[in-house]
């Protein structure tokens, strides 16, 4: 676990990561809050808070009496949100810094090409 962020957010992110990698498939069942709590040695209420966060976002849904399941389209919703966050957290600041240094977008592309080849 990452000490810098709330545990419930880390649980939600791990479920999202499992959806993105295919470890959890759309319409597939996810572990219960009690299973999360046992595995991570945390309070079931904390695990439930992470799972409920994903329910609020439409990533998971509850089948009464059966458990939690991955919603159809969850993978694409997670990818789209993370792409937006990537732009806000990495691309926009990089472009601002590059502009202050006189580096053009074309030069940035060239630098990226050089670093990845």
PDB file of C-alpha atoms in Angstrom:
ATOM      1  CA  UNK A   1       0.000   0.000   0.000  1.00  0.00           C
ATOM      2  CA  UNK A   2       1.025   3.580  -0.709  1.00  0.00           C
ATOM      3  CA  UNK A   3       1.279   5.561   2.519  1.00  0.00           C
ATOM      4  CA  UNK A   4       0.568   8.855   0.746  1.00  0.00           C
ATOM      5  CA  UNK A   5      -3.000   8.184  -0.367  1.00  0.00           C
ATOM      6  CA  UNK A   6      -6.107   6.912   1.404  1.00  0.00           C
ATOM      7  CA  UNK A   7      -6.404   3.117   1.366  1.00  0.00           C
ATOM      8  CA  UNK A   8      -9.911   3.182  -0.135  1.00  0.00           C
ATOM      9  CA  UNK A   9      -8.552   5.079  -3.170  1.00  0.00           C
ATOM     10  CA  UNK A  10      -5.768   2.526  -3.531  1.00  0.00           C
ATOM     11  CA  UNK A  11      -8.325  -0.317  -3.473  1.00  0.00           C
ATOM     12  CA  UNK A  12     -10.353   1.425  -6.192  1.00  0.00           C
ATOM     13  CA  UNK A  13      -7.236   1.970  -8.298  1.00  0.00           C
ATOM     14  CA  UNK A  14      -6.182  -1.661  -7.971  1.00  0.00           C
ATOM     15  CA  UNK A  15      -9.606  -2.825  -9.133  1.00  0.00           C
ATOM     16  CA  UNK A  16      -9.372  -0.393 -12.056  1.00  0.00           C
ATOM     17  CA  UNK A  17      -5.908  -1.710 -12.911  1.00  0.00           C
ATOM     18  CA  UNK A  18      -7.245  -5.271 -12.881  1.00  0.00           C
ATOM     19  CA  UNK A  19     -10.012  -4.202 -15.257  1.00  0.00           C
ATOM     20  CA  UNK A  20      -7.531  -2.478 -17.581  1.00  0.00           C
ATOM     21  CA  UNK A  21      -5.229  -5.508 -17.681  1.00  0.00           C
ATOM     22  CA  UNK A  22      -8.111  -7.926 -18.186  1.00  0.00           C
ATOM     23  CA  UNK A  23      -7.636  -9.673 -14.852  1.00  0.00           C
ATOM     24  CA  UNK A  24     -11.244  -8.619 -14.171  1.00  0.00           C
ATOM     25  CA  UNK A  25     -13.513  -8.817 -17.190  1.00  0.00           C
ATOM     26  CA  UNK A  26     -16.618  -6.798 -17.909  1.00  0.00           C
ATOM     27  CA  UNK A  27     -19.650  -8.460 -16.341  1.00  0.00           C
ATOM     28  CA  UNK A  28     -17.250 -10.514 -14.202  1.00  0.00           C
ATOM     29  CA  UNK A  29     -17.606 -10.652 -10.433  1.00  0.00           C
ATOM     30  CA  UNK A  30     -15.131  -8.785  -8.242  1.00  0.00           C
ATOM     31  CA  UNK A  31     -14.000  -9.861  -4.784  1.00  0.00           C
ATOM     32  CA  UNK A  32     -16.280  -8.916  -1.911  1.00  0.00           C
ATOM     33  CA  UNK A  33     -15.418  -6.149   0.515  1.00  0.00           C
ATOM     34  CA  UNK A  34     -14.703  -8.817   3.125  1.00  0.00           C
ATOM     35  CA  UNK A  35     -12.264 -10.536   0.741  1.00  0.00           C
ATOM     36  CA  UNK A  36     -10.522  -7.219   0.088  1.00  0.00           C
ATOM     37  CA  UNK A  37     -10.407  -6.543   3.816  1.00  0.00           C
ATOM     38  CA  UNK A  38      -8.845  -9.920   4.559  1.00  0.00           C
ATOM     39  CA  UNK A  39      -6.360  -9.736   1.710  1.00  0.00           C
ATOM     40  CA  UNK A  40      -5.159  -6.200   2.504  1.00  0.00           C
ATOM     41  CA  UNK A  41      -5.686  -6.533   6.272  1.00  0.00           C
ATOM     42  CA  UNK A  42      -7.918  -3.505   6.467  1.00  0.00           C
ATOM     43  CA  UNK A  43     -11.325  -2.687   7.895  1.00  0.00           C
ATOM     44  CA  UNK A  44     -14.195  -3.966   5.701  1.00  0.00           C
ATOM     45  CA  UNK A  45     -15.740  -0.473   5.807  1.00  0.00           C
ATOM     46  CA  UNK A  46     -12.575   0.942   4.217  1.00  0.00           C
ATOM     47  CA  UNK A  47     -12.676  -1.701   1.495  1.00  0.00           C
ATOM     48  CA  UNK A  48     -16.366  -0.963   1.006  1.00  0.00           C
ATOM     49  CA  UNK A  49     -15.626   2.719   0.565  1.00  0.00           C
ATOM     50  CA  UNK A  50     -13.225   1.913  -2.288  1.00  0.00           C
ATOM     51  CA  UNK A  51     -15.712  -0.404  -3.964  1.00  0.00           C
ATOM     52  CA  UNK A  52     -18.554   2.108  -3.528  1.00  0.00           C
ATOM     53  CA  UNK A  53     -16.417   4.787  -5.149  1.00  0.00           C
ATOM     54  CA  UNK A  54     -16.301   2.600  -8.264  1.00  0.00           C
ATOM     55  CA  UNK A  55     -20.054   1.989  -8.066  1.00  0.00           C
ATOM     56  CA  UNK A  56     -20.631   5.771  -8.004  1.00  0.00           C
ATOM     57  CA  UNK A  57     -18.452   6.092 -11.118  1.00  0.00           C
ATOM     58  CA  UNK A  58     -20.373   3.385 -12.976  1.00  0.00           C
ATOM     59  CA  UNK A  59     -17.374   1.043 -13.041  1.00  0.00           C
ATOM     60  CA  UNK A  60     -18.979  -1.590 -10.805  1.00  0.00           C
ATOM     61  CA  UNK A  61     -22.575  -2.493 -10.069  1.00  0.00           C
ATOM     62  CA  UNK A  62     -24.253  -4.566  -7.405  1.00  0.00           C
ATOM     63  CA  UNK A  63     -26.416  -7.613  -8.005  1.00  0.00           C
ATOM     64  CA  UNK A  64     -28.506  -7.861  -4.899  1.00  0.00           C
ATOM     65  CA  UNK A  65     -27.625 -10.924  -2.887  1.00  0.00           C
ATOM     66  CA  UNK A  66     -24.890 -12.001  -5.298  1.00  0.00           C
ATOM     67  CA  UNK A  67     -22.120  -9.380  -5.181  1.00  0.00           C
ATOM     68  CA  UNK A  68     -20.334  -6.743  -7.195  1.00  0.00           C
ATOM     69  CA  UNK A  69     -19.656  -6.974 -10.914  1.00  0.00           C
ATOM     70  CA  UNK A  70     -17.709  -5.002 -13.513  1.00  0.00           C
ATOM     71  CA  UNK A  71     -20.049  -2.860 -15.599  1.00  0.00           C
ATOM     72  CA  UNK A  72     -20.160  -3.093 -19.375  1.00  0.00           C
ATOM     73  CA  UNK A  73     -17.952  -0.353 -20.851  1.00  0.00           C
ATOM     74  CA  UNK A  74     -15.974   0.024 -17.608  1.00  0.00           C
ATOM     75  CA  UNK A  75     -12.622  -0.508 -19.285  1.00  0.00           C
ATOM     76  CA  UNK A  76     -13.215   2.280 -21.796  1.00  0.00           C
ATOM     77  CA  UNK A  77     -14.515   4.669 -19.094  1.00  0.00           C
ATOM     78  CA  UNK A  78     -11.414   4.040 -16.978  1.00  0.00           C
ATOM     79  CA  UNK A  79      -9.109   4.500 -19.988  1.00  0.00           C
ATOM     80  CA  UNK A  80     -10.818   7.740 -21.032  1.00  0.00           C
ATOM     81  CA  UNK A  81     -10.633   9.214 -17.524  1.00  0.00           C
ATOM     82  CA  UNK A  82      -6.995   8.220 -17.110  1.00  0.00           C
ATOM     83  CA  UNK A  83      -6.108   9.695 -20.504  1.00  0.00           C
ATOM     84  CA  UNK A  84      -7.682  12.986 -19.416  1.00  0.00           C
ATOM     85  CA  UNK A  85      -5.727  12.891 -16.148  1.00  0.00           C
ATOM     86  CA  UNK A  86      -2.517  12.081 -18.052  1.00  0.00           C
ATOM     87  CA  UNK A  87      -2.968  15.186 -20.167  1.00  0.00           C
ATOM     88  CA  UNK A  88      -3.693  17.376 -17.135  1.00  0.00           C
ATOM     89  CA  UNK A  89      -0.926  15.988 -14.929  1.00  0.00           C
ATOM     90  CA  UNK A  90       1.859  15.405 -17.462  1.00  0.00           C
ATOM     91  CA  UNK A  91       1.276  16.799 -20.947  1.00  0.00           C
ATOM     92  CA  UNK A  92      -0.058  20.253 -20.051  1.00  0.00           C
ATOM     93  CA  UNK A  93       2.751  21.008 -17.552  1.00  0.00           C
ATOM     94  CA  UNK A  94       5.346  19.672 -19.997  1.00  0.00           C
ATOM     95  CA  UNK A  95       4.027  21.905 -22.779  1.00  0.00           C
ATOM     96  CA  UNK A  96       4.008  24.922 -20.466  1.00  0.00           C
ATOM     97  CA  UNK A  97       7.613  24.278 -19.408  1.00  0.00           C
ATOM     98  CA  UNK A  98       8.664  23.662 -23.018  1.00  0.00           C
ATOM     99  CA  UNK A  99       7.086  26.953 -24.099  1.00  0.00           C
ATOM    100  CA  UNK A 100       8.959  28.806 -21.372  1.00  0.00           C
ATOM    101  CA  UNK A 101      12.188  27.239 -22.697  1.00  0.00           C
ATOM    102  CA  UNK A 102      11.383  28.030 -26.326  1.00  0.00           C
ATOM    103  CA  UNK A 103      10.894  24.372 -27.281  1.00  0.00           C
ATOM    104  CA  UNK A 104       8.283  23.905 -29.993  1.00  0.00           C
ATOM    105  CA  UNK A 105       5.752  21.045 -30.079  1.00  0.00           C
ATOM    106  CA  UNK A 106       7.589  19.693 -33.116  1.00  0.00           C
ATOM    107  CA  UNK A 107      10.857  19.663 -31.168  1.00  0.00           C
ATOM    108  CA  UNK A 108       9.084  17.871 -28.296  1.00  0.00           C
ATOM    109  CA  UNK A 109       7.960  15.190 -30.742  1.00  0.00           C
ATOM    110  CA  UNK A 110      11.520  14.807 -31.976  1.00  0.00           C
ATOM    111  CA  UNK A 111      12.839  14.525 -28.417  1.00  0.00           C
ATOM    112  CA  UNK A 112      10.266  11.861 -27.611  1.00  0.00           C
ATOM    113  CA  UNK A 113      11.185   9.934 -30.754  1.00  0.00           C
ATOM    114  CA  UNK A 114      14.859  10.076 -29.813  1.00  0.00           C
ATOM    115  CA  UNK A 115      14.161   8.839 -26.276  1.00  0.00           C
ATOM    116  CA  UNK A 116      12.005   5.927 -27.410  1.00  0.00           C
ATOM    117  CA  UNK A 117      14.246   4.641 -30.182  1.00  0.00           C
TER     118      UNK A 117
END
